[in-house]
XYZ file of N, CA and C in Angstrom:
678
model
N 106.074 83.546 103.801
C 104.999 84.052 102.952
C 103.845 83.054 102.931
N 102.548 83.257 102.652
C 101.541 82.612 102.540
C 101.803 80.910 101.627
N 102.359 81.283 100.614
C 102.861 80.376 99.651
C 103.588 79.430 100.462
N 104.512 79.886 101.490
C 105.584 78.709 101.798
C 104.455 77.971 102.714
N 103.352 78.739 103.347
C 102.738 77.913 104.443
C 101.635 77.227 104.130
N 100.965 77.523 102.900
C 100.379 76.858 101.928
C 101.210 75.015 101.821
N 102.326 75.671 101.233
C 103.216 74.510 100.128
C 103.392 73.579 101.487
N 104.364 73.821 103.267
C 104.333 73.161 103.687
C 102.934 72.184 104.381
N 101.671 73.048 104.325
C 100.578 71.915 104.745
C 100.279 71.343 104.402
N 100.211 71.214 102.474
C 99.677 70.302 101.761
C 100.725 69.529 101.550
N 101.826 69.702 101.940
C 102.750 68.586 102.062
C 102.794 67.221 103.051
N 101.787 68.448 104.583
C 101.390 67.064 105.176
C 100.570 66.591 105.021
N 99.314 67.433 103.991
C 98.120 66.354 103.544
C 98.015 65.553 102.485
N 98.254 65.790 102.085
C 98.934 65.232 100.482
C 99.532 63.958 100.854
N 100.029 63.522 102.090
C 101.042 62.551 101.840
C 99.540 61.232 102.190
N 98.687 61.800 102.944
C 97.554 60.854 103.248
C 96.598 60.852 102.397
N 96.620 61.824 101.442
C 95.470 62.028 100.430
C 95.677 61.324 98.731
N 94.361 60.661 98.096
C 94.900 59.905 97.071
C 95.060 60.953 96.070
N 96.112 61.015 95.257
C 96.095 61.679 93.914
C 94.708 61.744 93.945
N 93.555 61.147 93.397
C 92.427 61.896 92.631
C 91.725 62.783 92.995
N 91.941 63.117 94.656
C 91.370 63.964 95.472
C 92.360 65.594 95.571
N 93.491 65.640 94.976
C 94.262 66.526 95.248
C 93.822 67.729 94.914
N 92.554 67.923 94.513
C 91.932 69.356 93.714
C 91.136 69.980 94.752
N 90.647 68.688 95.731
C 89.739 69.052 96.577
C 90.787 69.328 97.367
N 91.602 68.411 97.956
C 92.739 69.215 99.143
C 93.506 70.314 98.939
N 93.529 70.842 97.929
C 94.272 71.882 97.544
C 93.032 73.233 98.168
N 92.048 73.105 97.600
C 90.546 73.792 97.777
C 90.467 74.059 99.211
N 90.336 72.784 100.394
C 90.365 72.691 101.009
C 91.887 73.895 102.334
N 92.806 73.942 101.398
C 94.143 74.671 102.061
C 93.633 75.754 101.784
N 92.925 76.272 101.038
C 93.139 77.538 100.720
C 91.598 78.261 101.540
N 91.050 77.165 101.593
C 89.290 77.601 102.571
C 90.688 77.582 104.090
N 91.499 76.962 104.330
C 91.980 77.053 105.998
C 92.768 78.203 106.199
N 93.571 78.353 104.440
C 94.538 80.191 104.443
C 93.728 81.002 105.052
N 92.867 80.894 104.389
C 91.453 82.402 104.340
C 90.976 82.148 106.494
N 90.394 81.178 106.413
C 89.597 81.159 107.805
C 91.137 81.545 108.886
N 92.333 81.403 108.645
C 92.841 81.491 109.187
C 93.799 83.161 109.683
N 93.724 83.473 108.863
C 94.781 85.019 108.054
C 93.608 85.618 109.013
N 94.971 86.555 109.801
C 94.163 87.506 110.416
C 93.865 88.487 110.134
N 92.738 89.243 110.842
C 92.424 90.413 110.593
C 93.411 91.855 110.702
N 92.979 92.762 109.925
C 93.829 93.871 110.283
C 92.849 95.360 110.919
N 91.213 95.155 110.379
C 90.590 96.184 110.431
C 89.873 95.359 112.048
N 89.623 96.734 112.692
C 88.727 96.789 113.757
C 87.368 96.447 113.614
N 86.899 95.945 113.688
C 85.340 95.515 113.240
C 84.737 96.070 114.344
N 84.945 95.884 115.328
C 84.370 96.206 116.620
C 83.512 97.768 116.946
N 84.327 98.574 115.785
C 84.030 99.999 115.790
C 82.601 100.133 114.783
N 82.258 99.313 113.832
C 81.176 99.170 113.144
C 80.079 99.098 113.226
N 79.309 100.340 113.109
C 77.799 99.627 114.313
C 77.135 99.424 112.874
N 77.135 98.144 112.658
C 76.560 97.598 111.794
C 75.946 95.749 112.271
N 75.291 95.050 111.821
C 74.324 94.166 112.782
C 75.767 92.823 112.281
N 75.604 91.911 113.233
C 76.515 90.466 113.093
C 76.769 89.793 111.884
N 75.629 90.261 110.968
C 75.673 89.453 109.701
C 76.690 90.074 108.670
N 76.325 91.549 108.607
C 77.555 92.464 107.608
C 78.226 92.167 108.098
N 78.958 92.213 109.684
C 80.370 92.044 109.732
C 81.014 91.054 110.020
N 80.528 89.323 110.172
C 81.161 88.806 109.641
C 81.230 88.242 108.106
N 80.432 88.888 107.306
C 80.344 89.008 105.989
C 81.675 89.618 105.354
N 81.894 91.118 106.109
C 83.014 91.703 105.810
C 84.647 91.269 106.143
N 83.948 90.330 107.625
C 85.211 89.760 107.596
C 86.143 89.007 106.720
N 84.788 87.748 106.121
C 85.197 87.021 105.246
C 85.474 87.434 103.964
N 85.053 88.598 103.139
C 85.710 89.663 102.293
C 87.215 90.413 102.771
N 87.391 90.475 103.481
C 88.857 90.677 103.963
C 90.240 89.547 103.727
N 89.609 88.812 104.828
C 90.251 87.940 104.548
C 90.290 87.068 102.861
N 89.832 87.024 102.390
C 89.509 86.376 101.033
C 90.608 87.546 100.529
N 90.151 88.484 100.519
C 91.463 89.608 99.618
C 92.732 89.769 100.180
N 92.552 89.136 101.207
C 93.982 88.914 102.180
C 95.195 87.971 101.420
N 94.091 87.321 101.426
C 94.398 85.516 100.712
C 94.933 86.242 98.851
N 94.074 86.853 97.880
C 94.570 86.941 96.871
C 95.842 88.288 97.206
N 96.222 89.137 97.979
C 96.723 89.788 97.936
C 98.205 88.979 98.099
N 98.177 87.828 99.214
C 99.515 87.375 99.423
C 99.747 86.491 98.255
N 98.664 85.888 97.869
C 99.143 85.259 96.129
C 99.771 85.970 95.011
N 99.478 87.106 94.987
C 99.581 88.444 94.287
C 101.085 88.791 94.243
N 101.622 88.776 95.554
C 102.811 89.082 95.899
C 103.775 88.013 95.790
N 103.177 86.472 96.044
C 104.185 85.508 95.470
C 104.196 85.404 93.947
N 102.945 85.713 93.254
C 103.709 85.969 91.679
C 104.336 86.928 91.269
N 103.999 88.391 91.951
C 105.048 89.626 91.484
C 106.266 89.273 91.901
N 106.750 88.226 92.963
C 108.272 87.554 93.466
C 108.767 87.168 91.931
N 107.600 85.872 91.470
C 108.500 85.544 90.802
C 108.425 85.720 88.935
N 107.435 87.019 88.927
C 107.636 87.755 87.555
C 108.596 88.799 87.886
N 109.096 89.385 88.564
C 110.463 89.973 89.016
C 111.605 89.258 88.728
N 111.380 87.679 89.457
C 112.908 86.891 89.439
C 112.987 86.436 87.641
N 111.991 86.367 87.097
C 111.909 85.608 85.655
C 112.494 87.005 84.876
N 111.708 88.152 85.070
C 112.337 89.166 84.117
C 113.602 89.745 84.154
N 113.786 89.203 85.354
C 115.461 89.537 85.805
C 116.366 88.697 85.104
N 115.982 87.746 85.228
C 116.816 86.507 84.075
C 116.518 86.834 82.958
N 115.611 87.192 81.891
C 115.439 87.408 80.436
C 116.645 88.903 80.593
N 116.282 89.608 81.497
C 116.919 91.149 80.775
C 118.576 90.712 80.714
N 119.101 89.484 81.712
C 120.237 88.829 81.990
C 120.640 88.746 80.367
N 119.837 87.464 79.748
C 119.983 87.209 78.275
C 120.343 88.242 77.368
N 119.327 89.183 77.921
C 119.514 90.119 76.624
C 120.859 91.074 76.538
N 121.092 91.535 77.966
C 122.645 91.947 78.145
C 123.441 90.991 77.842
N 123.556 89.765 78.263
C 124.737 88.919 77.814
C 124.718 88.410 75.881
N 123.728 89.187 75.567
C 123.612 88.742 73.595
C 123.966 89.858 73.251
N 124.253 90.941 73.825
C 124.311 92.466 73.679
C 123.059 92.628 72.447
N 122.272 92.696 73.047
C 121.508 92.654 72.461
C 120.212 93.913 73.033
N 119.699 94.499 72.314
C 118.966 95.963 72.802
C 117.079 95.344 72.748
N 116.837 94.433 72.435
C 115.516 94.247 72.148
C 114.499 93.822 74.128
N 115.064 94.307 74.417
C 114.854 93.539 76.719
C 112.842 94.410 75.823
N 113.510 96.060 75.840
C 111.876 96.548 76.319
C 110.998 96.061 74.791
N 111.213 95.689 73.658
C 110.400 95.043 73.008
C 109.763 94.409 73.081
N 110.779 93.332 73.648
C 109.920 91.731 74.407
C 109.418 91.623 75.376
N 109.493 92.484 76.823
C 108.365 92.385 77.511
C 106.940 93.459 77.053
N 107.253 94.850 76.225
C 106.037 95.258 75.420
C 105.092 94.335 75.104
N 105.905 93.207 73.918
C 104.884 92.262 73.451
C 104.034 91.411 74.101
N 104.541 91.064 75.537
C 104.023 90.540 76.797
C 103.141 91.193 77.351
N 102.737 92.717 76.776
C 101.776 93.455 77.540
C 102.714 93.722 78.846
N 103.442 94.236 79.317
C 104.331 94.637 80.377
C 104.614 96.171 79.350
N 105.005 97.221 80.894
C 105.171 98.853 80.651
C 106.671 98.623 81.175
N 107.228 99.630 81.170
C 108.254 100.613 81.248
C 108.056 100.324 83.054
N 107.078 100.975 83.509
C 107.269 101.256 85.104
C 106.533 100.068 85.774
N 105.815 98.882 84.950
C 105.440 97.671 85.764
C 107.013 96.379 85.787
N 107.724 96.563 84.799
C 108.776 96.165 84.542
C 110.155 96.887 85.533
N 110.054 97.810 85.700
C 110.993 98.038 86.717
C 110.524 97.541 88.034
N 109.288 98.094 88.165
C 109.156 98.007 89.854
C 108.853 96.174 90.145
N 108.776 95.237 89.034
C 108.738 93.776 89.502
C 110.448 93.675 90.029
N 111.129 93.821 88.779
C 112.503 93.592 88.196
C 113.183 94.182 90.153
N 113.330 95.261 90.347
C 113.643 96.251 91.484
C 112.963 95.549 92.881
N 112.198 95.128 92.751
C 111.901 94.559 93.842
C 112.414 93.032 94.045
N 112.426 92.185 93.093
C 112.920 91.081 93.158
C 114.586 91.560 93.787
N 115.066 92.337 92.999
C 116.468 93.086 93.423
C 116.891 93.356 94.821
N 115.661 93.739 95.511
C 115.362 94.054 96.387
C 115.483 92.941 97.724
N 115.043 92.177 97.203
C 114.841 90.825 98.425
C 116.066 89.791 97.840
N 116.627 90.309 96.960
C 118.366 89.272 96.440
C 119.236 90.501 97.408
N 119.143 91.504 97.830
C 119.719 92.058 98.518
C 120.000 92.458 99.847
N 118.493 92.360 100.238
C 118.220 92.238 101.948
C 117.101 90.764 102.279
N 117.575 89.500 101.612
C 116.780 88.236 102.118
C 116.415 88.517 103.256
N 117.288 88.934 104.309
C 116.482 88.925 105.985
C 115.220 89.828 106.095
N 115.050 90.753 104.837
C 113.896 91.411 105.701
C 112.941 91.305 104.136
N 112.767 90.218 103.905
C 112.009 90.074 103.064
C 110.157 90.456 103.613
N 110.207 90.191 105.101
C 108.683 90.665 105.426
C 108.581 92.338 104.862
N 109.636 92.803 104.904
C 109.213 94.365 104.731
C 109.468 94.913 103.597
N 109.867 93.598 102.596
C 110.008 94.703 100.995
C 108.951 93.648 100.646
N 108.109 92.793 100.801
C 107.086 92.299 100.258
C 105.728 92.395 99.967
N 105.418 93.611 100.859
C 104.241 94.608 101.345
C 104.607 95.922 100.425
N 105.433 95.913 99.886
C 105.840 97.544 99.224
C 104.793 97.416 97.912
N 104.104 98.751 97.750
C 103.387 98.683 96.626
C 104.685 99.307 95.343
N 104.185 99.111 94.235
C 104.574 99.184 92.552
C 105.454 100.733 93.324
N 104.709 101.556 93.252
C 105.204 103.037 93.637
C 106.171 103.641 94.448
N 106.003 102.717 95.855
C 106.839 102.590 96.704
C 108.561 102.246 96.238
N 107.946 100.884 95.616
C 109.316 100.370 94.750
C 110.106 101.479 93.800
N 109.781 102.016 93.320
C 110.045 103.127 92.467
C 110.340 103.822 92.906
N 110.347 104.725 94.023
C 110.866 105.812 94.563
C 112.121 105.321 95.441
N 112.096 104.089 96.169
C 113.227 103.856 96.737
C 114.543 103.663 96.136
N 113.786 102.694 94.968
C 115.048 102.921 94.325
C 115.475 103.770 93.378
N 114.638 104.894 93.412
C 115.307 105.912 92.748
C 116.572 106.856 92.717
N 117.729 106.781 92.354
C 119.115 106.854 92.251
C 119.331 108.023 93.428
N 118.818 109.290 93.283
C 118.390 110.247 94.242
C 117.887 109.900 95.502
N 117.380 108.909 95.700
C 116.365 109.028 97.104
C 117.797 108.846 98.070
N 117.468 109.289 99.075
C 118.576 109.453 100.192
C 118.586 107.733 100.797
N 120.133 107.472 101.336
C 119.933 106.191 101.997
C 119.172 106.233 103.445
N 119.572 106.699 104.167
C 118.354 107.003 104.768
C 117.108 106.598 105.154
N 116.399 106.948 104.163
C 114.856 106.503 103.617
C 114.935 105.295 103.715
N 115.370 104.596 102.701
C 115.995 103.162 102.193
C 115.960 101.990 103.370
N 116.958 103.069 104.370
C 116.997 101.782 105.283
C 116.020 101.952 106.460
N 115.299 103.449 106.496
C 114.131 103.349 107.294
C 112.769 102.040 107.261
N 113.001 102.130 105.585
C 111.830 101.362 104.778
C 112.025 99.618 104.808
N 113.447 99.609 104.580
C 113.315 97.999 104.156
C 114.315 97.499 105.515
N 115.172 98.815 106.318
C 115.690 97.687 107.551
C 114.990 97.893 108.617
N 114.086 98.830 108.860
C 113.165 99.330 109.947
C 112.322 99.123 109.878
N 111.280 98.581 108.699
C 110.161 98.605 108.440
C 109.180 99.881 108.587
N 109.636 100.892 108.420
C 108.695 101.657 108.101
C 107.682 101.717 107.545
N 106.705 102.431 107.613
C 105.555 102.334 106.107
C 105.485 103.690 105.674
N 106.217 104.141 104.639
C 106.202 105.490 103.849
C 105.616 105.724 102.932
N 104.745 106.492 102.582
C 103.934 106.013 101.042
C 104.780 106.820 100.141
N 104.941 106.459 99.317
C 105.327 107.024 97.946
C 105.822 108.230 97.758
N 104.530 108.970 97.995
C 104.381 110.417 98.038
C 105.217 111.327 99.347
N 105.571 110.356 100.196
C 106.501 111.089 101.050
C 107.988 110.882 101.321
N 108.093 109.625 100.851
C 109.410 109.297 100.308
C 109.806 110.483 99.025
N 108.617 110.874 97.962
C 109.235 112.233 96.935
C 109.331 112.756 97.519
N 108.731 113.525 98.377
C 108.427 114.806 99.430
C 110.086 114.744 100.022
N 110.481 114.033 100.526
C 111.927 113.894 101.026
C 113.119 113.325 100.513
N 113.113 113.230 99.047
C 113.585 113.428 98.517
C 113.996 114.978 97.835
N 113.153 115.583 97.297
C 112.974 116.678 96.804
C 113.694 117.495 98.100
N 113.200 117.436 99.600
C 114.026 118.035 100.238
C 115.145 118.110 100.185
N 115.518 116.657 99.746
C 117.428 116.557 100.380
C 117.767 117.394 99.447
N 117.098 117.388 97.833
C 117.560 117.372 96.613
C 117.647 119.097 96.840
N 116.686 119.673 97.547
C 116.924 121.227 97.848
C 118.341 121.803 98.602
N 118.049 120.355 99.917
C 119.205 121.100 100.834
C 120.521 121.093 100.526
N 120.857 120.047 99.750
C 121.967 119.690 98.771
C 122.576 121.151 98.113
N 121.369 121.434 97.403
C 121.705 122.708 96.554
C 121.283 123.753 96.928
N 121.189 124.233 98.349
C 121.119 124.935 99.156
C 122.515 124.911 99.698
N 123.034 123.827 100.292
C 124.644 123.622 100.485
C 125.633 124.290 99.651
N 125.464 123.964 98.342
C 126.254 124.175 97.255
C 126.633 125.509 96.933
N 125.272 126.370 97.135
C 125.018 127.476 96.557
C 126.107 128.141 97.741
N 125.657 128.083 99.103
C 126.753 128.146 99.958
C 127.965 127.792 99.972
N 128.055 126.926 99.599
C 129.790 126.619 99.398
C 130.373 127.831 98.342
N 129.312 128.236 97.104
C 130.009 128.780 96.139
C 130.099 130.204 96.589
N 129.544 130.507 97.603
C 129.651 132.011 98.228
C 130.814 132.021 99.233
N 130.733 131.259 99.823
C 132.003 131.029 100.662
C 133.300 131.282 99.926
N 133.188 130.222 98.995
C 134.593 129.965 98.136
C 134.494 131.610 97.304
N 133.962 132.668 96.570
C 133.857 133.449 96.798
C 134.129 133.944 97.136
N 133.720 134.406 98.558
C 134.291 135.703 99.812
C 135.939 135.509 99.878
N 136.356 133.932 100.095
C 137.697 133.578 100.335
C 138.614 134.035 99.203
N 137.875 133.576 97.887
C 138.192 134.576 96.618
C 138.552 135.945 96.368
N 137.515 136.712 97.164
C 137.610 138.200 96.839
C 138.817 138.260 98.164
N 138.923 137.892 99.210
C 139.610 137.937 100.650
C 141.427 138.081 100.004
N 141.381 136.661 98.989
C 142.524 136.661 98.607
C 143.008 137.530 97.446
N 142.314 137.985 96.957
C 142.603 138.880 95.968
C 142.430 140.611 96.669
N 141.958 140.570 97.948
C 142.295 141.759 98.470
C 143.851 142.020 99.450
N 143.911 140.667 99.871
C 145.266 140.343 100.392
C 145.881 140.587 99.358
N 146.264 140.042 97.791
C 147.070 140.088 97.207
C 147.295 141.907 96.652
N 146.168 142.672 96.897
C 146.608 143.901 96.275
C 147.032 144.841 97.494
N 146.840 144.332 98.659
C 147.149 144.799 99.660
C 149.007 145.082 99.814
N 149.209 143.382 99.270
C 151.031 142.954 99.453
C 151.728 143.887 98.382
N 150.820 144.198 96.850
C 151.317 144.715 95.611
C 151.694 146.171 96.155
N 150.872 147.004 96.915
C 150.975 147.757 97.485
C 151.922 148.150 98.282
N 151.969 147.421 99.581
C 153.446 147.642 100.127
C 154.280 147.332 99.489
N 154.504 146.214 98.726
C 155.869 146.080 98.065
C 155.995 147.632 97.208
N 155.280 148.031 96.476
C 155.310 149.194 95.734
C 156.087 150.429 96.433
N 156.155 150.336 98.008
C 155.910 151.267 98.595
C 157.291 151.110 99.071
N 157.742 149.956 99.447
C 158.849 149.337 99.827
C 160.330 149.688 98.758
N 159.425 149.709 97.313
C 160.236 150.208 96.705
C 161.016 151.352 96.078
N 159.508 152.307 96.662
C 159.932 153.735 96.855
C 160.748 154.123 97.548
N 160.513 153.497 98.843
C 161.308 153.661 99.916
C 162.683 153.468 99.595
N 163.307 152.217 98.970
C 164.690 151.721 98.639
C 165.470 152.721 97.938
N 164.367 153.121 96.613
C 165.229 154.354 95.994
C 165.297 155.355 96.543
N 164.842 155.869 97.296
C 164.996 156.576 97.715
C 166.131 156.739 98.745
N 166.283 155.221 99.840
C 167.494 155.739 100.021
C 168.967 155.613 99.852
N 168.737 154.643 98.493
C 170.146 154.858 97.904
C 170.818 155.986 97.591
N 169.935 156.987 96.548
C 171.058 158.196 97.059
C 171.926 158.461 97.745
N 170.946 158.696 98.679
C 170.929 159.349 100.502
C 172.138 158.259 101.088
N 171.903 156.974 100.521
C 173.267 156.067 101.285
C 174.845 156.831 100.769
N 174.648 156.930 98.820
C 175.490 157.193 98.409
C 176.382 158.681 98.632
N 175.643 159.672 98.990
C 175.899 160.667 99.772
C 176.419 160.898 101.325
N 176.577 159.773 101.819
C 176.423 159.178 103.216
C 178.127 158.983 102.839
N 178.432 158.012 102.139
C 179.631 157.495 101.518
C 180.568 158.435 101.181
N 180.387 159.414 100.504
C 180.747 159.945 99.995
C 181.656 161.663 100.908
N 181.079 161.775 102.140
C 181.429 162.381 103.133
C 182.002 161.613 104.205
């Protein structure tokens, strides 16, 4: 992550630099993050004159730079709220959504930190691809319903699914599921009525079987009898 490559350079500057200067070398790492972090947009396609676009470049990159900062603190307001909600289960104690309320934290900014930290304690190796997941993203994957599937398209394949199509396929499975079901219960059904036509089928001959018997006892006993 940006952070670790941050932390290891100023580790090698830092070791030559005096304490009183460390504000400027710090300043200094973060002017080399930015000049350095590559681009993702085509500039080339822009017919706009040299000055906007490397203007825009350096607006990119700059939001490049706060975006990967962004993501090393949602790491570790995830790993921190994960430990408080720890406390509050181990005090049995019900007050977890009070106390981050009072923190100004929601219901769905609190899961999707909490879930994602979860997230990278569960698949460390592919931490490049659950670290890019937006708030929303997080939320739908791990939503109890979403198919595995998805899951491991997203965080062992790296996919990029937005939100909205991860529901979209969900909602499918969640159809075909009960599309299945509904089938099964017709099936089980037919086999139902099948066996209950077999069974009046057998009531029948036996019925018939038993006509037959009396009937020819008489006829035996008359048989006997000559």
């Amino acid at each position: 992550m940006a952070k670790d490559r941050v932390n290891k350079f100023a580790n090698m500057v830092m070791r030559e630099a005096p304490i009183e200067n460390s504000k400027e070398v710090m300043k200094e790492l973060v002017h080399h993050e930015i000049k350095n972090s590559e681009l993702r947009f085509d500039y080339s396609k822009l017919k706009i004159n040299d000055e906007y676009r490397e203007e825009l470049i350096g607006i990119e990159r700059e939001l490049k730079h706060h975006q990967d900062r962004f993501r090393d603190l949602s790491i570790d307001m995830g790993r921190a709220l994960s430990n408080a909600r720890e406390i509050f289960i181990k005090s049995h104690s019900e007050s977890f959504i009070e106390w981050y309320e009072s923190l100004g934290f929601n219901k769905s900014q609190v899961s999707a930190l909490v879930n994602k930290y979860k997230l990278l304690v569960d698949y460390p190796e592919k931490e490049k691809n659950i670290v890019i997941l937006t708030d929303k993203q997080v939320l739908e994957i791990t939503n109890k319903k979403t198919p595995e599937y998805i899951k491991e398209r997203i965080i062992l394949q790296g996919e990029n699914i937005s939100a909205a199509e991860i529901r979209r396929e969900r909602q499918k499975n969640i159809s075909t599921r009960v599309e299945i079901f509904q089938e099964n219960i017709q099936e089980a059904e037919i086999v139902v009525d099948y066996e209950i036509s077999l069974k009046k089928e057998f009531e029948e001959i036996m019925e018939v079987l038993s006509q037959v018997e009396k009937n020819i006892e008489p006829n035996k006993s008359n048989l006997e009898t000559l």
